Structures are given as C-alpha cells and as structure tokens.
C-alpha cells in the first residue's frame, strides 16, 4: 500500500464502504484495477475499455454493499473479476468480437456475481425505460416530478415555481402527472417484454 493509506481486509473494505468511507472505495478501486486492465487488454480490449468495464463492476459491488444485499462468498478481488469478466464478455458479444473464450489468467469461480450483475442490468433497463417515459411526459409534468422527487423541493417551493394558487393544487397536479408517468412507463415496459 502507498504511504499514509490504511490497509483493509475484505471485511473492513465492506464495512468502510457501507459507512460511506470514500478513501476505502478509492483504495479498493486502485487495488484491483490492474487485474481488470490485464483481463481486458489480453482479450481484444483497450485500456479505456478496461477502465470503463472496471468502473461498471465497482459500481455493481458498491451498490450491493450500500444496500446491504451483498452476500460475499469469495474474496472481493474474485467477485470484481467475475463481474468485470461477464461485462467484458457482453461488450465483446455486442461488438461481434467474441470468439468463444477469454484468455483468463485468474480462476473464474461461481461467486454470485452473475446474479448480482443480472439484477443490476435489469435495474438499469428499468431506469432507461423510466427516463424514456419521463421524456415523453412533457412539461410542466416532467419538471414538476423532477423538482419533487429528484431535487427534493417542497410543495411550497413547487407552488411558487409553477405559479399554482396553493400547495394543494400543486399536489393534485403532481399526482395527475405521476399517474400519466406510470401509464407511459408500463406501456414501454410491456412493449419491452414482448421483444
């Protein structure tokens, strides 16, 4: 480890990240990046692609730690390797460069990372569908919902921002907008399910 940086065990990394310790996350990021750089570069990838894949893998790990759903049955290194390996296989398949096997230099174990990655991909797909539905919602509904749910504005702030006569009118409009958004989202979701 570098000077002045604490050395963490896997359990300490998980505990520190769960508590929001950004230093632990940064150290974990630096610690295992070379492994993924090697994997991707040995299998038709560039350094930038490796960094992208690694960042996606660390995000999957981070989100599982933060929401308390990570059940680690292996080392963090092995878990990250498994996630990044799967992500890289998917990227190669999308580019038509996958020849059937990767040149692995690490043991690939069933780590539970596959299931975590599938859940993360499904969540990302749902977020994309929600974004698509939001884009079709139109104004002022989009701004009203974003103000309330994403920007955490109060009903009083929204009343002033949108010129409603009182907070009850703003709340009523927010509800109507939310109903429209749900309808758009589920229409998109059903269309996706048919494919």
mmCIF file of C-alpha atoms in Angstrom:
data_model
loop_
_atom_site.group_PDB
_atom_site.id
_atom_site.type_symbol
_atom_site.label_atom_id
_atom_site.label_comp_id
_atom_site.label_asym_id
_atom_site.label_seq_id
_atom_site.Cartn_x
_atom_site.Cartn_y
_atom_site.Cartn_z
ATOM 1 C CA UNK A 1 0.000 0.000 0.000
ATOM 2 C CA UNK A 2 1.045 3.579 -0.517
ATOM 3 C CA UNK A 3 2.286 5.784 2.287
ATOM 4 C CA UNK A 4 -0.355 7.026 4.666
ATOM 5 C CA UNK A 5 -3.043 4.700 3.336
ATOM 6 C CA UNK A 6 -4.582 2.180 5.703
ATOM 7 C CA UNK A 7 -4.583 -1.417 4.577
ATOM 8 C CA UNK A 8 -8.013 -3.057 4.707
ATOM 9 C CA UNK A 9 -9.113 -6.664 4.862
ATOM 10 C CA UNK A 10 -12.086 -7.587 2.652
ATOM 11 C CA UNK A 11 -14.417 -7.355 5.659
ATOM 12 C CA UNK A 12 -13.004 -3.936 6.559
ATOM 13 C CA UNK A 13 -13.463 -2.730 2.971
ATOM 14 C CA UNK A 14 -17.128 -3.769 3.045
ATOM 15 C CA UNK A 15 -17.704 -2.179 6.471
ATOM 16 C CA UNK A 16 -15.933 1.064 5.492
ATOM 17 C CA UNK A 17 -17.808 1.367 2.189
ATOM 18 C CA UNK A 18 -21.102 0.660 3.947
ATOM 19 C CA UNK A 19 -20.291 3.603 6.268
ATOM 20 C CA UNK A 20 -19.553 5.863 3.283
ATOM 21 C CA UNK A 21 -15.742 5.917 3.574
ATOM 22 C CA UNK A 22 -14.651 7.273 0.185
ATOM 23 C CA UNK A 23 -10.979 6.579 0.931
ATOM 24 C CA UNK A 24 -11.678 2.862 1.283
ATOM 25 C CA UNK A 25 -13.578 2.861 -2.014
ATOM 26 C CA UNK A 26 -10.764 4.743 -3.768
ATOM 27 C CA UNK A 27 -8.184 2.338 -2.359
ATOM 28 C CA UNK A 28 -10.256 -0.673 -3.427
ATOM 29 C CA UNK A 29 -10.591 0.844 -6.891
ATOM 30 C CA UNK A 30 -6.820 1.263 -7.269
ATOM 31 C CA UNK A 31 -6.062 -2.129 -5.742
ATOM 32 C CA UNK A 32 -7.833 -4.319 -8.310
ATOM 33 C CA UNK A 33 -7.754 -2.140 -11.442
ATOM 34 C CA UNK A 34 -4.538 -3.767 -12.797
ATOM 35 C CA UNK A 35 -6.226 -7.194 -12.744
ATOM 36 C CA UNK A 36 -9.082 -5.970 -14.971
ATOM 37 C CA UNK A 37 -6.727 -3.979 -17.218
ATOM 38 C CA UNK A 38 -4.832 -7.221 -17.832
ATOM 39 C CA UNK A 39 -8.003 -9.243 -18.483
ATOM 40 C CA UNK A 40 -9.456 -6.783 -20.996
ATOM 41 C CA UNK A 41 -6.203 -5.936 -22.774
ATOM 42 C CA UNK A 42 -5.390 -9.636 -23.195
ATOM 43 C CA UNK A 43 -8.819 -10.142 -24.767
ATOM 44 C CA UNK A 44 -9.121 -7.585 -27.590
ATOM 45 C CA UNK A 45 -9.674 -4.524 -25.419
ATOM 46 C CA UNK A 46 -8.081 -1.157 -24.836
ATOM 47 C CA UNK A 47 -7.050 0.473 -21.580
ATOM 48 C CA UNK A 48 -10.031 2.861 -21.788
ATOM 49 C CA UNK A 49 -12.435 -0.048 -22.318
ATOM 50 C CA UNK A 50 -10.890 -1.830 -19.336
ATOM 51 C CA UNK A 51 -11.350 1.241 -17.151
ATOM 52 C CA UNK A 52 -14.996 1.549 -18.251
ATOM 53 C CA UNK A 53 -15.652 -2.125 -17.505
ATOM 54 C CA UNK A 54 -13.910 -1.898 -14.137
ATOM 55 C CA UNK A 55 -15.880 1.189 -13.158
ATOM 56 C CA UNK A 56 -19.152 -0.588 -14.012
ATOM 57 C CA UNK A 57 -18.031 -3.596 -11.948
ATOM 58 C CA UNK A 58 -17.103 -1.455 -8.951
ATOM 59 C CA UNK A 59 -20.484 0.304 -9.168
ATOM 60 C CA UNK A 60 -22.283 -3.070 -9.025
ATOM 61 C CA UNK A 61 -20.181 -4.020 -5.980
ATOM 62 C CA UNK A 62 -20.650 -0.598 -4.322
ATOM 63 C CA UNK A 63 -24.427 -0.606 -4.749
ATOM 64 C CA UNK A 64 -24.717 -4.135 -3.353
ATOM 65 C CA UNK A 65 -22.617 -3.151 -0.320
ATOM 66 C CA UNK A 66 -24.531 0.085 0.289
ATOM 67 C CA UNK A 67 -27.983 -1.510 0.065
ATOM 68 C CA UNK A 68 -26.886 -4.410 2.298
ATOM 69 C CA UNK A 69 -27.661 -7.120 -0.256
ATOM 70 C CA UNK A 70 -24.089 -8.298 -0.900
ATOM 71 C CA UNK A 71 -23.512 -11.898 0.160
ATOM 72 C CA UNK A 72 -19.804 -12.292 -0.408
ATOM 73 C CA UNK A 73 -18.785 -15.954 -0.633
ATOM 74 C CA UNK A 74 -15.336 -15.231 -2.045
ATOM 75 C CA UNK A 75 -12.683 -12.526 -1.985
ATOM 76 C CA UNK A 76 -13.644 -9.061 -3.253
ATOM 77 C CA UNK A 77 -10.970 -9.484 -5.918
ATOM 78 C CA UNK A 78 -12.645 -12.650 -7.224
ATOM 79 C CA UNK A 79 -16.094 -11.048 -7.112
ATOM 80 C CA UNK A 80 -14.922 -7.992 -9.079
ATOM 81 C CA UNK A 81 -13.104 -10.217 -11.559
ATOM 82 C CA UNK A 82 -16.253 -12.275 -12.145
ATOM 83 C CA UNK A 83 -18.426 -9.175 -12.635
ATOM 84 C CA UNK A 84 -15.920 -7.497 -14.955
ATOM 85 C CA UNK A 85 -15.347 -10.708 -16.908
ATOM 86 C CA UNK A 86 -19.096 -11.013 -17.535
ATOM 87 C CA UNK A 87 -19.341 -7.346 -18.508
ATOM 88 C CA UNK A 88 -16.430 -7.720 -20.927
ATOM 89 C CA UNK A 89 -17.928 -10.867 -22.496
ATOM 90 C CA UNK A 90 -21.155 -8.949 -23.014
ATOM 91 C CA UNK A 91 -19.297 -5.990 -24.542
ATOM 92 C CA UNK A 92 -17.358 -8.288 -26.896
ATOM 93 C CA UNK A 93 -20.547 -10.045 -27.967
ATOM 94 C CA UNK A 94 -22.181 -6.678 -28.703
ATOM 95 C CA UNK A 95 -19.196 -5.709 -30.854
ATOM 96 C CA UNK A 96 -19.094 -9.069 -32.594
ATOM 97 C CA UNK A 97 -15.527 -9.643 -31.387
ATOM 98 C CA UNK A 98 -16.220 -12.576 -29.071
ATOM 99 C CA UNK A 99 -14.553 -15.701 -30.373
ATOM 100 C CA UNK A 100 -15.907 -18.116 -27.791
ATOM 101 C CA UNK A 101 -13.352 -17.957 -24.987
ATOM 102 C CA UNK A 102 -11.413 -15.465 -22.950
ATOM 103 C CA UNK A 103 -7.723 -15.723 -22.218
ATOM 104 C CA UNK A 104 -8.136 -15.912 -18.420
ATOM 105 C CA UNK A 105 -5.238 -15.599 -16.029
ATOM 106 C CA UNK A 106 -7.339 -15.771 -12.882
ATOM 107 C CA UNK A 107 -9.569 -18.607 -11.727
ATOM 108 C CA UNK A 108 -13.183 -17.896 -12.593
ATOM 109 C CA UNK A 109 -15.392 -19.085 -9.785
ATOM 110 C CA UNK A 110 -19.145 -19.021 -9.348
ATOM 111 C CA UNK A 111 -19.255 -16.094 -6.953
ATOM 112 C CA UNK A 112 -22.847 -14.939 -7.027
ATOM 113 C CA UNK A 113 -21.648 -12.025 -9.131
ATOM 114 C CA UNK A 114 -23.601 -13.325 -12.120
ATOM 115 C CA UNK A 115 -26.934 -12.942 -10.324
ATOM 116 C CA UNK A 116 -25.959 -9.531 -8.940
ATOM 117 C CA UNK A 117 -24.995 -8.363 -12.412
ATOM 118 C CA UNK A 118 -28.269 -9.595 -13.912
ATOM 119 C CA UNK A 119 -30.202 -7.659 -11.254
ATOM 120 C CA UNK A 120 -28.123 -4.540 -11.895
ATOM 121 C CA UNK A 121 -28.738 -4.844 -15.653
ATOM 122 C CA UNK A 122 -32.486 -5.226 -15.080
ATOM 123 C CA UNK A 123 -32.497 -2.161 -12.811
ATOM 124 C CA UNK A 124 -30.552 -0.148 -15.399
ATOM 125 C CA UNK A 125 -33.047 -1.207 -18.075
ATOM 126 C CA UNK A 126 -35.936 -0.073 -15.862
ATOM 127 C CA UNK A 127 -34.204 3.278 -15.260
ATOM 128 C CA UNK A 128 -33.770 3.683 -19.026
ATOM 129 C CA UNK A 129 -37.469 2.946 -19.546
ATOM 130 C CA UNK A 130 -38.373 5.451 -16.842
ATOM 131 C CA UNK A 131 -36.164 8.084 -18.477
ATOM 132 C CA UNK A 132 -37.859 7.372 -21.811
ATOM 133 C CA UNK A 133 -41.287 7.718 -20.197
ATOM 134 C CA UNK A 134 -40.213 10.957 -18.478
ATOM 135 C CA UNK A 135 -39.018 12.382 -21.798
ATOM 136 C CA UNK A 136 -42.438 11.721 -23.335
ATOM 137 C CA UNK A 137 -44.327 13.150 -20.377
ATOM 138 C CA UNK A 138 -43.935 16.765 -21.456
ATOM 139 C CA UNK A 139 -43.955 19.970 -19.482
ATOM 140 C CA UNK A 140 -44.809 21.041 -16.843
ATOM 141 C CA UNK A 141 -45.219 17.464 -15.589
ATOM 142 C CA UNK A 142 -41.615 16.485 -16.171
ATOM 143 C CA UNK A 143 -40.212 19.494 -14.321
ATOM 144 C CA UNK A 144 -42.785 19.163 -11.539
ATOM 145 C CA UNK A 145 -41.915 15.493 -10.890
ATOM 146 C CA UNK A 146 -38.176 16.095 -11.199
ATOM 147 C CA UNK A 147 -38.458 19.022 -8.802
ATOM 148 C CA UNK A 148 -40.303 16.967 -6.209
ATOM 149 C CA UNK A 149 -38.602 13.564 -6.499
ATOM 150 C CA UNK A 150 -35.106 14.355 -7.741
ATOM 151 C CA UNK A 151 -34.433 17.876 -6.480
ATOM 152 C CA UNK A 152 -36.327 17.299 -3.205
ATOM 153 C CA UNK A 153 -38.292 20.551 -3.465
ATOM 154 C CA UNK A 154 -41.192 21.123 -1.088
ATOM 155 C CA UNK A 155 -44.769 21.622 -2.267
ATOM 156 C CA UNK A 156 -44.469 25.277 -1.267
ATOM 157 C CA UNK A 157 -41.402 25.716 -3.492
ATOM 158 C CA UNK A 158 -43.153 23.987 -6.396
ATOM 159 C CA UNK A 159 -46.264 26.116 -5.886
ATOM 160 C CA UNK A 160 -44.135 29.236 -6.254
ATOM 161 C CA UNK A 161 -42.020 27.837 -9.127
ATOM 162 C CA UNK A 162 -45.024 26.804 -11.225
ATOM 163 C CA UNK A 163 -47.460 29.551 -10.219
ATOM 164 C CA UNK A 164 -50.111 27.350 -8.588
ATOM 165 C CA UNK A 165 -52.589 29.115 -6.306
ATOM 166 C CA UNK A 166 -51.767 26.860 -3.322
ATOM 167 C CA UNK A 167 -49.848 23.745 -2.285
ATOM 168 C CA UNK A 168 -52.949 21.530 -2.604
ATOM 169 C CA UNK A 169 -53.284 22.427 -6.284
ATOM 170 C CA UNK A 170 -49.588 21.652 -6.826
ATOM 171 C CA UNK A 171 -50.000 18.325 -5.005
ATOM 172 C CA UNK A 172 -53.053 17.459 -7.108
ATOM 173 C CA UNK A 173 -51.172 18.264 -10.330
ATOM 174 C CA UNK A 174 -48.177 16.211 -9.160
ATOM 175 C CA UNK A 175 -50.492 13.243 -8.588
ATOM 176 C CA UNK A 176 -52.008 13.571 -12.080
ATOM 177 C CA UNK A 177 -48.533 13.785 -13.592
ATOM 178 C CA UNK A 178 -47.418 10.728 -11.665
ATOM 179 C CA UNK A 179 -50.404 8.734 -12.938
ATOM 180 C CA UNK A 180 -49.530 9.727 -16.523
ATOM 181 C CA UNK A 181 -45.867 8.801 -15.974
ATOM 182 C CA UNK A 182 -46.790 5.378 -14.587
ATOM 183 C CA UNK A 183 -49.020 4.753 -17.568
ATOM 184 C CA UNK A 184 -46.246 5.714 -20.021
ATOM 185 C CA UNK A 185 -43.686 3.607 -18.104
ATOM 186 C CA UNK A 186 -45.827 0.485 -18.032
ATOM 187 C CA UNK A 187 -46.712 0.870 -21.716
ATOM 188 C CA UNK A 188 -42.966 0.960 -22.524
ATOM 189 C CA UNK A 189 -42.311 -1.905 -20.108
ATOM 190 C CA UNK A 190 -44.950 -4.099 -21.753
ATOM 191 C CA UNK A 191 -43.527 -3.302 -25.196
ATOM 192 C CA UNK A 192 -40.041 -4.330 -23.997
ATOM 193 C CA UNK A 193 -41.406 -7.574 -22.532
ATOM 194 C CA UNK A 194 -42.859 -8.530 -25.935
ATOM 195 C CA UNK A 195 -39.437 -8.477 -27.600
#
